[in-house]
PDB file of C-alpha atoms in Angstrom:
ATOM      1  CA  UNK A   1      -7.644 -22.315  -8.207  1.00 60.00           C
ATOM      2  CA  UNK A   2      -4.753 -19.503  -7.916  1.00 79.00           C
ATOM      3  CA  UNK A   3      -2.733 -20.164  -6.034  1.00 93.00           C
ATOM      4  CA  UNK A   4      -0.415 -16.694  -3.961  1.00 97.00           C
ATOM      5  CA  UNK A   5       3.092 -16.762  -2.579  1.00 98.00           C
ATOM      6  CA  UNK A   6       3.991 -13.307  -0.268  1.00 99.00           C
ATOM      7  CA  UNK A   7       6.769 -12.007   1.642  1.00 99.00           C
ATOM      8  CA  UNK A   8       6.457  -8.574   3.484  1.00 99.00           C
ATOM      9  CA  UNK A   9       9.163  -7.112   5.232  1.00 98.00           C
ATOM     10  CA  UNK A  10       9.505  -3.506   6.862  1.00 98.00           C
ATOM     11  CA  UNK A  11      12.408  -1.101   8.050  1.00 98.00           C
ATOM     12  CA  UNK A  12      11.933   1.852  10.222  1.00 96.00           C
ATOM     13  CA  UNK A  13      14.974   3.729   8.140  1.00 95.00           C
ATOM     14  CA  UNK A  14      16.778   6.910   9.719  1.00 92.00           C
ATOM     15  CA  UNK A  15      13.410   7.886  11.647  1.00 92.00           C
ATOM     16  CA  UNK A  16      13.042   6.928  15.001  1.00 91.00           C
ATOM     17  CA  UNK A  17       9.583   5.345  15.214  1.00 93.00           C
ATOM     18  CA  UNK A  18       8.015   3.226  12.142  1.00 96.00           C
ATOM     19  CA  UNK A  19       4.382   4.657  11.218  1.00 96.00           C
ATOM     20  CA  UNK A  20       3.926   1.926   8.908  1.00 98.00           C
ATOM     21  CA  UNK A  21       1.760  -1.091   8.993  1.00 98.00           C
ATOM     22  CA  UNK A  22       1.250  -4.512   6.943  1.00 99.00           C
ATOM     23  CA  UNK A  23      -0.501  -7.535   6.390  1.00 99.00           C
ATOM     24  CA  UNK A  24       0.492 -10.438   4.527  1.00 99.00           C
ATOM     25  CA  UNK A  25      -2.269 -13.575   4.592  1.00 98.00           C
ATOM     26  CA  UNK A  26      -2.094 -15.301   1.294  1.00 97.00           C
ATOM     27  CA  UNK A  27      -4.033 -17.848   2.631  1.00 96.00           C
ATOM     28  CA  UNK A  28      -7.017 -16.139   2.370  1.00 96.00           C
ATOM     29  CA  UNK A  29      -5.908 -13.557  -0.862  1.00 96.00           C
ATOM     30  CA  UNK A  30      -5.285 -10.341   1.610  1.00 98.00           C
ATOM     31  CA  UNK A  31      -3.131  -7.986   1.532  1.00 99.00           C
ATOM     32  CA  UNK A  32      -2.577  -4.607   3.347  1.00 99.00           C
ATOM     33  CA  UNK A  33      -0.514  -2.265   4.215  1.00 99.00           C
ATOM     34  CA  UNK A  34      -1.020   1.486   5.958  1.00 99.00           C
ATOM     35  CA  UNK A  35       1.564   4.197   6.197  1.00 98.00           C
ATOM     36  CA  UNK A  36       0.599   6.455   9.383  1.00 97.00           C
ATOM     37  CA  UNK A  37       1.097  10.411   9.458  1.00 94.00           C
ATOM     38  CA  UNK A  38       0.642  12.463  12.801  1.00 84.00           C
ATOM     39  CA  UNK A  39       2.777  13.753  15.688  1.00 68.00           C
ATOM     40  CA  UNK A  40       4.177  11.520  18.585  1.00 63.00           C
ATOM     41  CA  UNK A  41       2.686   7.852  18.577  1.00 72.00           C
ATOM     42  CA  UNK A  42      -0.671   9.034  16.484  1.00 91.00           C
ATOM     43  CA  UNK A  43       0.820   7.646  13.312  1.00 94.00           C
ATOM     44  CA  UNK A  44       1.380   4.577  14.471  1.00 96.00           C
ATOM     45  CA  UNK A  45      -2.343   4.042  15.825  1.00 96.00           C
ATOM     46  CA  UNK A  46      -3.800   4.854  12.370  1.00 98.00           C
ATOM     47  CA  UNK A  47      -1.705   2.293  10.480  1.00 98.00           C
ATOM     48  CA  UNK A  48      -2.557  -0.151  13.068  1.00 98.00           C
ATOM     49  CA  UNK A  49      -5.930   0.196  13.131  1.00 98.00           C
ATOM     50  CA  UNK A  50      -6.453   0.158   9.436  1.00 99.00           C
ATOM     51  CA  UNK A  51      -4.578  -2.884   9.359  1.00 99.00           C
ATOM     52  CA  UNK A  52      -6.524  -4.400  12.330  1.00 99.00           C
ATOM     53  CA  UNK A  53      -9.972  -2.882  10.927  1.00 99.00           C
ATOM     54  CA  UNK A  54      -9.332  -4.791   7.482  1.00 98.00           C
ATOM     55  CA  UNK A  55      -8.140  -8.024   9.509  1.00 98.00           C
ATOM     56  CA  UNK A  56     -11.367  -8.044  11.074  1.00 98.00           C
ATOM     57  CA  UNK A  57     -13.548  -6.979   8.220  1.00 98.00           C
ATOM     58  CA  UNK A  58     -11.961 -10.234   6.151  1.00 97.00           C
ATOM     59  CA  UNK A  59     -12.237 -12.698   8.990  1.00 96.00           C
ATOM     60  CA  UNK A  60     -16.326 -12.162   8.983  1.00 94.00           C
ATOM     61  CA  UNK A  61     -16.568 -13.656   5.797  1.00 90.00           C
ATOM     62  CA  UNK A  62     -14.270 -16.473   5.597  1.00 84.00           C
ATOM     63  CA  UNK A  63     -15.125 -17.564   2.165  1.00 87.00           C
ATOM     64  CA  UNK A  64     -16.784 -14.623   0.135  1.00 93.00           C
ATOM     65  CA  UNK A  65     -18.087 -13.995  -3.398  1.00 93.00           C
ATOM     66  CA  UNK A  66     -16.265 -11.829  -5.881  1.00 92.00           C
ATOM     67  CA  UNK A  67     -19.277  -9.265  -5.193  1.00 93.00           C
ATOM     68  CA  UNK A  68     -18.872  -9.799  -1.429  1.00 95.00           C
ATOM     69  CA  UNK A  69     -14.973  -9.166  -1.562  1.00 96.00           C
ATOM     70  CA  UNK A  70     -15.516  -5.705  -3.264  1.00 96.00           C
ATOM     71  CA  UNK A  71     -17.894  -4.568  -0.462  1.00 97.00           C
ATOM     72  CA  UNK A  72     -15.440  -6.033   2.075  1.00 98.00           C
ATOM     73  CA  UNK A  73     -12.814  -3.355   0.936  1.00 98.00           C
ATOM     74  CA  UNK A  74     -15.007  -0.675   0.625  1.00 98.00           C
ATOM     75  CA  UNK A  75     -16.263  -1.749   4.602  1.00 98.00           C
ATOM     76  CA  UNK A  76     -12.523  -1.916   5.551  1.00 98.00           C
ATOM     77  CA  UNK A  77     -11.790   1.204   4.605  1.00 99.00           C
ATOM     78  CA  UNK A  78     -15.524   2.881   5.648  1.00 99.00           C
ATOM     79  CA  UNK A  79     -15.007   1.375   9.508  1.00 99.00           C
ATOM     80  CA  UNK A  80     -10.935   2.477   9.605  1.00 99.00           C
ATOM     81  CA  UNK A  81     -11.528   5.899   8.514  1.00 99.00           C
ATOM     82  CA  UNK A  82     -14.871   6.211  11.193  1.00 98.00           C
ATOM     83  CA  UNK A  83     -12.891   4.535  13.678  1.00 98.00           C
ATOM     84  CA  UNK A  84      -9.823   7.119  13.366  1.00 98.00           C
ATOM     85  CA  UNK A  85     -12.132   9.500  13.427  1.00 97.00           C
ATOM     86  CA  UNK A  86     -13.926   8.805  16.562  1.00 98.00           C
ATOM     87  CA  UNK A  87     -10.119   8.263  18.279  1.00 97.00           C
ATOM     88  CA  UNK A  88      -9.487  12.105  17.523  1.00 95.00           C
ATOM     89  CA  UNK A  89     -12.504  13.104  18.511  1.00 96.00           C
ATOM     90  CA  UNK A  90     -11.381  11.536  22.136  1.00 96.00           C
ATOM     91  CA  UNK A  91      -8.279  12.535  22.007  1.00 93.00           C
ATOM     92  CA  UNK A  92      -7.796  16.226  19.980  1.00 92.00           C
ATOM     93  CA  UNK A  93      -4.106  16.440  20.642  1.00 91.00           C
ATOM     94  CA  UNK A  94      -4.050  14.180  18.041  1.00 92.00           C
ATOM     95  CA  UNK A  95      -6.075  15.869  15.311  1.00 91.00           C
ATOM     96  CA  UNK A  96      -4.705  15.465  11.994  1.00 91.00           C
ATOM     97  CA  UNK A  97      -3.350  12.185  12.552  1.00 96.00           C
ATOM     98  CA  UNK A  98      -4.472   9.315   9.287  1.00 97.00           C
ATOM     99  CA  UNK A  99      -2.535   7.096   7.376  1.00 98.00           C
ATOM    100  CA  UNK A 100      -2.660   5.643   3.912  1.00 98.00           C
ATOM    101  CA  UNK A 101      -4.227   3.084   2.764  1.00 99.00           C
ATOM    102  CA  UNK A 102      -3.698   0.075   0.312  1.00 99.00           C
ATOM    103  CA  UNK A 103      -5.557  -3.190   0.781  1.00 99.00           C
ATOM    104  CA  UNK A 104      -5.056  -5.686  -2.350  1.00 99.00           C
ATOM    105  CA  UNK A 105      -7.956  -8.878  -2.375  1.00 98.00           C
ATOM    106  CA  UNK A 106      -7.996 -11.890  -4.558  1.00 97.00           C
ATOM    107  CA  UNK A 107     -11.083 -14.217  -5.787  1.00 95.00           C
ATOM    108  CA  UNK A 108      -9.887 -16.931  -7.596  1.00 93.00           C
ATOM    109  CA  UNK A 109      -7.472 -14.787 -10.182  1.00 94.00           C
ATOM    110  CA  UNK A 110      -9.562 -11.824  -9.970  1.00 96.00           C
ATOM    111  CA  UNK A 111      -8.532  -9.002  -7.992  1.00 98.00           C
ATOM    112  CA  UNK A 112      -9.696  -5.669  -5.928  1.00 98.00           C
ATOM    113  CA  UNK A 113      -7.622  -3.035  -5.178  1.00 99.00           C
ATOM    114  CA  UNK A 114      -8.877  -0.509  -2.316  1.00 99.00           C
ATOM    115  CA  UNK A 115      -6.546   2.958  -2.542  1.00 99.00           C
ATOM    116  CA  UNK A 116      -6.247   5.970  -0.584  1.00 98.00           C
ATOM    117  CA  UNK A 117      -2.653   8.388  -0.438  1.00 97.00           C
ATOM    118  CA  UNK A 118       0.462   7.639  -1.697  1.00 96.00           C
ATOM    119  CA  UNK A 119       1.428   3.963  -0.974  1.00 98.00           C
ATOM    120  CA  UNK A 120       1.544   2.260  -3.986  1.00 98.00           C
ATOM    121  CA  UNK A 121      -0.017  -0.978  -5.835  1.00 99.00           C
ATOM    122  CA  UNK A 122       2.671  -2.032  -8.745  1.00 99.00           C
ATOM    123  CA  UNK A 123       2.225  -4.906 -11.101  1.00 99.00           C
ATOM    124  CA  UNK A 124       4.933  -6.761 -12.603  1.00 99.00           C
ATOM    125  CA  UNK A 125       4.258  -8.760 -15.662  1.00 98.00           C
ATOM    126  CA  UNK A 126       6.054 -10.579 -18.322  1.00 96.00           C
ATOM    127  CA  UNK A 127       9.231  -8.125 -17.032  1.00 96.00           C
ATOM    128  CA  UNK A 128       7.617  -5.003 -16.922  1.00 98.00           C
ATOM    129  CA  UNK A 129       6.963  -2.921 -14.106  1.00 98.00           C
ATOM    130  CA  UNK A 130       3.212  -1.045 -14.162  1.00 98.00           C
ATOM    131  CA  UNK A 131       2.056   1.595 -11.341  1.00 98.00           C
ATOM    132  CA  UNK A 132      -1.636   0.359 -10.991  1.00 98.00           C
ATOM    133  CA  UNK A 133      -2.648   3.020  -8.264  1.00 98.00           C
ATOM    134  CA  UNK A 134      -2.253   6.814  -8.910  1.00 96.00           C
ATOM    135  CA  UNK A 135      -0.890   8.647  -5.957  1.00 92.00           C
ATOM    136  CA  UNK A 136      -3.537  11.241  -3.787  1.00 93.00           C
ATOM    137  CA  UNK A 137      -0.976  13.847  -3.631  1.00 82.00           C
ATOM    138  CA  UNK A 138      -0.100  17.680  -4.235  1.00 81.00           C
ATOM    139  CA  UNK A 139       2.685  16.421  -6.936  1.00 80.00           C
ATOM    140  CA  UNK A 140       0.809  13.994  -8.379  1.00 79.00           C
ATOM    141  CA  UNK A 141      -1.758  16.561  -9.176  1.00 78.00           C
ATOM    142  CA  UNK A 142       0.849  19.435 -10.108  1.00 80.00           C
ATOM    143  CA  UNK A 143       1.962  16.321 -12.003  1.00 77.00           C
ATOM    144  CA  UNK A 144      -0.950  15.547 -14.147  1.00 73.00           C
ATOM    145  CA  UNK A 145      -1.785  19.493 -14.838  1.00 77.00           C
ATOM    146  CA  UNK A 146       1.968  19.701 -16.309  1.00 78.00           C
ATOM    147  CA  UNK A 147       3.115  22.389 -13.677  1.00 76.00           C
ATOM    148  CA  UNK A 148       6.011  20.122 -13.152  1.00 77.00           C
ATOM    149  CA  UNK A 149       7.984  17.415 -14.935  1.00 71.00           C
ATOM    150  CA  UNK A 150       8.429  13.707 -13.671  1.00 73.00           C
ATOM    151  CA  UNK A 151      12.218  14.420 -12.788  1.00 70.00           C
ATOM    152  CA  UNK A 152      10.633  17.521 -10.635  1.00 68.00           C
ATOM    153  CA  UNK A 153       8.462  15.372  -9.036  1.00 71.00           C
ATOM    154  CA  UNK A 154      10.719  13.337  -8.246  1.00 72.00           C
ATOM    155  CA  UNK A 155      12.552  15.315  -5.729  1.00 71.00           C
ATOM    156  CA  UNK A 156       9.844  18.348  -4.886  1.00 72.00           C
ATOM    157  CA  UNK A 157      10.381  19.565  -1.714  1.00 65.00           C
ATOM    158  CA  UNK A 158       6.300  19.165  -0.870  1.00 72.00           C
ATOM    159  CA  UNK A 159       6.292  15.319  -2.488  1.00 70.00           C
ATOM    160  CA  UNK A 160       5.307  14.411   0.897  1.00 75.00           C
ATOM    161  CA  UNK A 161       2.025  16.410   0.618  1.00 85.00           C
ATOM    162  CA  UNK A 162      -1.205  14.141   0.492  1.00 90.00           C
ATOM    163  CA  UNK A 163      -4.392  15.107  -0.954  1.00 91.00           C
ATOM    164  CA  UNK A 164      -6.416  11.961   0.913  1.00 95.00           C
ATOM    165  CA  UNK A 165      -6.133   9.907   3.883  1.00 96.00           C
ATOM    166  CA  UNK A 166      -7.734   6.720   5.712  1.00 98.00           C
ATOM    167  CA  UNK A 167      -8.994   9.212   9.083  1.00 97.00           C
ATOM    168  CA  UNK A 168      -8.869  12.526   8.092  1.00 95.00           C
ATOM    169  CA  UNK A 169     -12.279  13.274   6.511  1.00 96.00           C
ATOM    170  CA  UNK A 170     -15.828  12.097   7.376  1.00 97.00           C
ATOM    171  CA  UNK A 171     -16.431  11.893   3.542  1.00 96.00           C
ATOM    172  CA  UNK A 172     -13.439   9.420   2.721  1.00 97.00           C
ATOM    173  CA  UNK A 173     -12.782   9.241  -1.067  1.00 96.00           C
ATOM    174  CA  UNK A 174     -11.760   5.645  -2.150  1.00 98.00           C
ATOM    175  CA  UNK A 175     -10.293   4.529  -5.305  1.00 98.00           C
ATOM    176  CA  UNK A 176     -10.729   0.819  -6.216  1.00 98.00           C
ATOM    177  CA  UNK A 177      -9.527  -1.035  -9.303  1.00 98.00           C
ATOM    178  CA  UNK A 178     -10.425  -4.502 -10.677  1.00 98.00           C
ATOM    179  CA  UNK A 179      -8.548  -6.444 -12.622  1.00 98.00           C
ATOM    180  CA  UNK A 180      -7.299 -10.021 -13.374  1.00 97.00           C
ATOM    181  CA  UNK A 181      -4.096 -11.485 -12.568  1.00 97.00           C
ATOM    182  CA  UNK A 182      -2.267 -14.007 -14.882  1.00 96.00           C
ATOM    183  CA  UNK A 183       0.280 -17.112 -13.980  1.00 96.00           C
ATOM    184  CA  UNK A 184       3.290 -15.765 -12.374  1.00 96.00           C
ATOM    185  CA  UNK A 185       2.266 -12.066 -12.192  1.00 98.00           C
ATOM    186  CA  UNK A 186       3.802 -10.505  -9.315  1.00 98.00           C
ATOM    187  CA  UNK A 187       1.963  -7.452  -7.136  1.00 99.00           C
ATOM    188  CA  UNK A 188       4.550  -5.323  -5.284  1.00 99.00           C
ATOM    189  CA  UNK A 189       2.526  -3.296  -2.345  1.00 99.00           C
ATOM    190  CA  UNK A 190       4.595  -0.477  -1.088  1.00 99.00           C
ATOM    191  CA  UNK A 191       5.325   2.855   0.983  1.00 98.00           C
ATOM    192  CA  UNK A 192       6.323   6.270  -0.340  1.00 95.00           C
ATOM    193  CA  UNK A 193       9.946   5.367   1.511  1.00 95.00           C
ATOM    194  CA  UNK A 194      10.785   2.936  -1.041  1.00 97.00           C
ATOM    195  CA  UNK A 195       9.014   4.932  -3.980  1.00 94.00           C
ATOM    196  CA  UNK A 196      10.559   8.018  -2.959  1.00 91.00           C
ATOM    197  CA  UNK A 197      13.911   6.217  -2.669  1.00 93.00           C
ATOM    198  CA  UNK A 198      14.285   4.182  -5.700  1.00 95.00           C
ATOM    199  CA  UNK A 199      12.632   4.054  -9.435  1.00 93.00           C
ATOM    200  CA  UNK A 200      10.995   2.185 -11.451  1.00 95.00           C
ATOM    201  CA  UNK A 201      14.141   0.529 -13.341  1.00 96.00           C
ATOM    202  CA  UNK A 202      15.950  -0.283 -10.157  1.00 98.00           C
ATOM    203  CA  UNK A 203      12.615  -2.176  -8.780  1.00 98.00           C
ATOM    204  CA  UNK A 204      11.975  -3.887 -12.200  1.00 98.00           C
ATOM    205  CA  UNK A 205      15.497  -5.232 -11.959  1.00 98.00           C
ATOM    206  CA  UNK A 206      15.494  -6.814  -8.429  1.00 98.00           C
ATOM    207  CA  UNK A 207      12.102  -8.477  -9.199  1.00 98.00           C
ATOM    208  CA  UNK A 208      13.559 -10.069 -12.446  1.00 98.00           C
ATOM    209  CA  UNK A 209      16.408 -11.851 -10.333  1.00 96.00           C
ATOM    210  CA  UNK A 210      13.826 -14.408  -9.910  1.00 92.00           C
ATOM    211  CA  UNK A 211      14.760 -14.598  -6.243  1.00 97.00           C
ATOM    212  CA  UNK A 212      12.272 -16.118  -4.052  1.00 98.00           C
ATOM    213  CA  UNK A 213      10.185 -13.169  -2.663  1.00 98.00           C
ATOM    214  CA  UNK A 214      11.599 -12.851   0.968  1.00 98.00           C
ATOM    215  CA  UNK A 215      14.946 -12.144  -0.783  1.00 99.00           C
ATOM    216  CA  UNK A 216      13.621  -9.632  -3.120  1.00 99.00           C
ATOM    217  CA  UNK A 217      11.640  -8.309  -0.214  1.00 99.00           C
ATOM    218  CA  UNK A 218      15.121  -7.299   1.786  1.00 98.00           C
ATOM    219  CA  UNK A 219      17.222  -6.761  -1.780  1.00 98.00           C
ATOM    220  CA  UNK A 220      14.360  -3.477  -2.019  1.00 98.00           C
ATOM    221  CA  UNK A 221      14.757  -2.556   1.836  1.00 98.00           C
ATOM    222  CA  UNK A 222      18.475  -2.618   1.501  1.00 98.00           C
ATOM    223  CA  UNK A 223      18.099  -0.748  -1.570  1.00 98.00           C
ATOM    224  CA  UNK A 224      16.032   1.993  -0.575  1.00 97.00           C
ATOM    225  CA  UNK A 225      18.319   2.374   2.916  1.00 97.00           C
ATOM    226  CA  UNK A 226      21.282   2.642   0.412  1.00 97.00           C
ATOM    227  CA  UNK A 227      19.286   5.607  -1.364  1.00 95.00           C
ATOM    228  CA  UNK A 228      18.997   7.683   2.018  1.00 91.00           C
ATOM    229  CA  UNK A 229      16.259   5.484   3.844  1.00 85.00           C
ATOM    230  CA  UNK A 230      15.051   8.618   4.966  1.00 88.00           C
ATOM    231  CA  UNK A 231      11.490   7.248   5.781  1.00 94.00           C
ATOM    232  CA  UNK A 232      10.034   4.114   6.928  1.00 97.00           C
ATOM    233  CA  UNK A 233      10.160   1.662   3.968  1.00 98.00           C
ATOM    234  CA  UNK A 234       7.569  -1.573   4.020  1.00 99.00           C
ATOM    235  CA  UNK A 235       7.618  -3.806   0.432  1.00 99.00           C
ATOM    236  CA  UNK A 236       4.851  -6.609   0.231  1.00 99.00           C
ATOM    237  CA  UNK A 237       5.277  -8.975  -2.491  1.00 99.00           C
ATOM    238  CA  UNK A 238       2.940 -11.191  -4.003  1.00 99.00           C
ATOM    239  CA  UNK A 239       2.795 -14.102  -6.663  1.00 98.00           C
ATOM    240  CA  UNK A 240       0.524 -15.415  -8.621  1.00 98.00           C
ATOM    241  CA  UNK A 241       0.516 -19.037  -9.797  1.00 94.00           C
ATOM    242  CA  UNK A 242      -2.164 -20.431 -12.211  1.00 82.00           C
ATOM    243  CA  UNK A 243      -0.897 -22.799 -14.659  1.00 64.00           C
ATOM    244  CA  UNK A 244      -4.588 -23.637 -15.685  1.00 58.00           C
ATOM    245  CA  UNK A 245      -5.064 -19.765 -16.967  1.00 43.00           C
TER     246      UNK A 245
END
């Protein structure tokens, strides 16, 4: 039986509100987290109820197959995105409000990984750092048809441009990925503030300290605030331990 060690921590950076939204329940292999977009408070209410959607989703089931736990994540993100939906449709002065979506589920070893926008899934194995999820977003895609390079990318002007979102279309487009996890593998769930703030050499060295999680949970924060901190910046980490695998 795996067993999971998480931390999660969050930081509202130079904005004045913090959109974003996480869970962290290892007990039960779930993890979330939701990064809100929309004027005023509207933001805030997707996050939360895509967090609270998936919360609810999970608790129905307490103990659920490997087939069950992939058509829990595709339910927590079907019932978020409806119920977002119905909000604007009560409330229009907050149409185009949505949030991203990342909700990471363990069976055993085996996980599910439900994706939608530009939070990120990373794994870190064996000291290298691997993007699992591909970002929904205009550079991503100017990205991948070679209009720009990585360094480009890096600091485009429209990086903040996403192509999907948890709310914002009846028709929600979900990516999930399957995979197993080995002994000591560690799953780093994040926002575009830390992405956007730091790269992938900077991360891989703070999660090789071998700090305990919490530490390397605030070592990223304080990392990404260094950088600018221009957005709200939320890290969950998450380690495996199987010795039997």
């Amino acid at each position: 039986m795996a067993r999971l060690l998480a931390a999660g921590a969050t930081d509202v950076g130079t904005r004045q509100n913090n959109e974003d939204a996480f869970l962290v329940r290892p007990e039960i292999g779930l993890f979330a987290l939701a990064d809100g977009m929309g004027g005023a408070a509207s933001g805030e209410i997707a996050s939360s109820c895509f967090i609270e959607t998936a919360t609810e989703i999970f608790a129905r089931t307490p103990q659920p197959t490997e087939e069950t736990l992939v058509a829990m994540v595709y339910e927590a993100f079907r019932e978020a995105n409806a119920r977002i939906l119905e909000y604007v449709a009560k409330h229009p002065k907050d149409h185009g409000m949505g949030c991203t979506g990342e909700l990471l589920a363990f069976h055993n070893d085996h996980y599910i990984i439900g994706h939608v926008g530009d939070s990120r899934v990373y794994l870190f194995r064996d000291g290298m750092l691997r993007q699992i999820t591909k970002d929904h977003s205009l550079v991503q895609s100017q990205l991948d048809n070679g209009v720009i390079s990585v360094e480009e990318a890096r600091n485009h002007p429209r990086r903040n441009i996403i192509l999907r979102a948890v709310g914002t279309d009846p028709a929600l487009q979900l990516d999930v990925i399957k995979g197993t996890g080995r002994d000591m593998d560690t799953f780093l769930i994040c926002s575009d503030g830390l992405s956007d703030a730091i790269g992938d050499r900077e991360i891989s060295a703070i999660l090789a300290s071998g700090a305990p999680l919490d530490r390397s949970a605030q070592t990223l924060i304080q990392s990404a605030l260094a950088a600018g901190g221009n957005d709200n910046i939320t890290v969950i980490l998450c380690e495996l331990q199987n010795h039997e695998l």
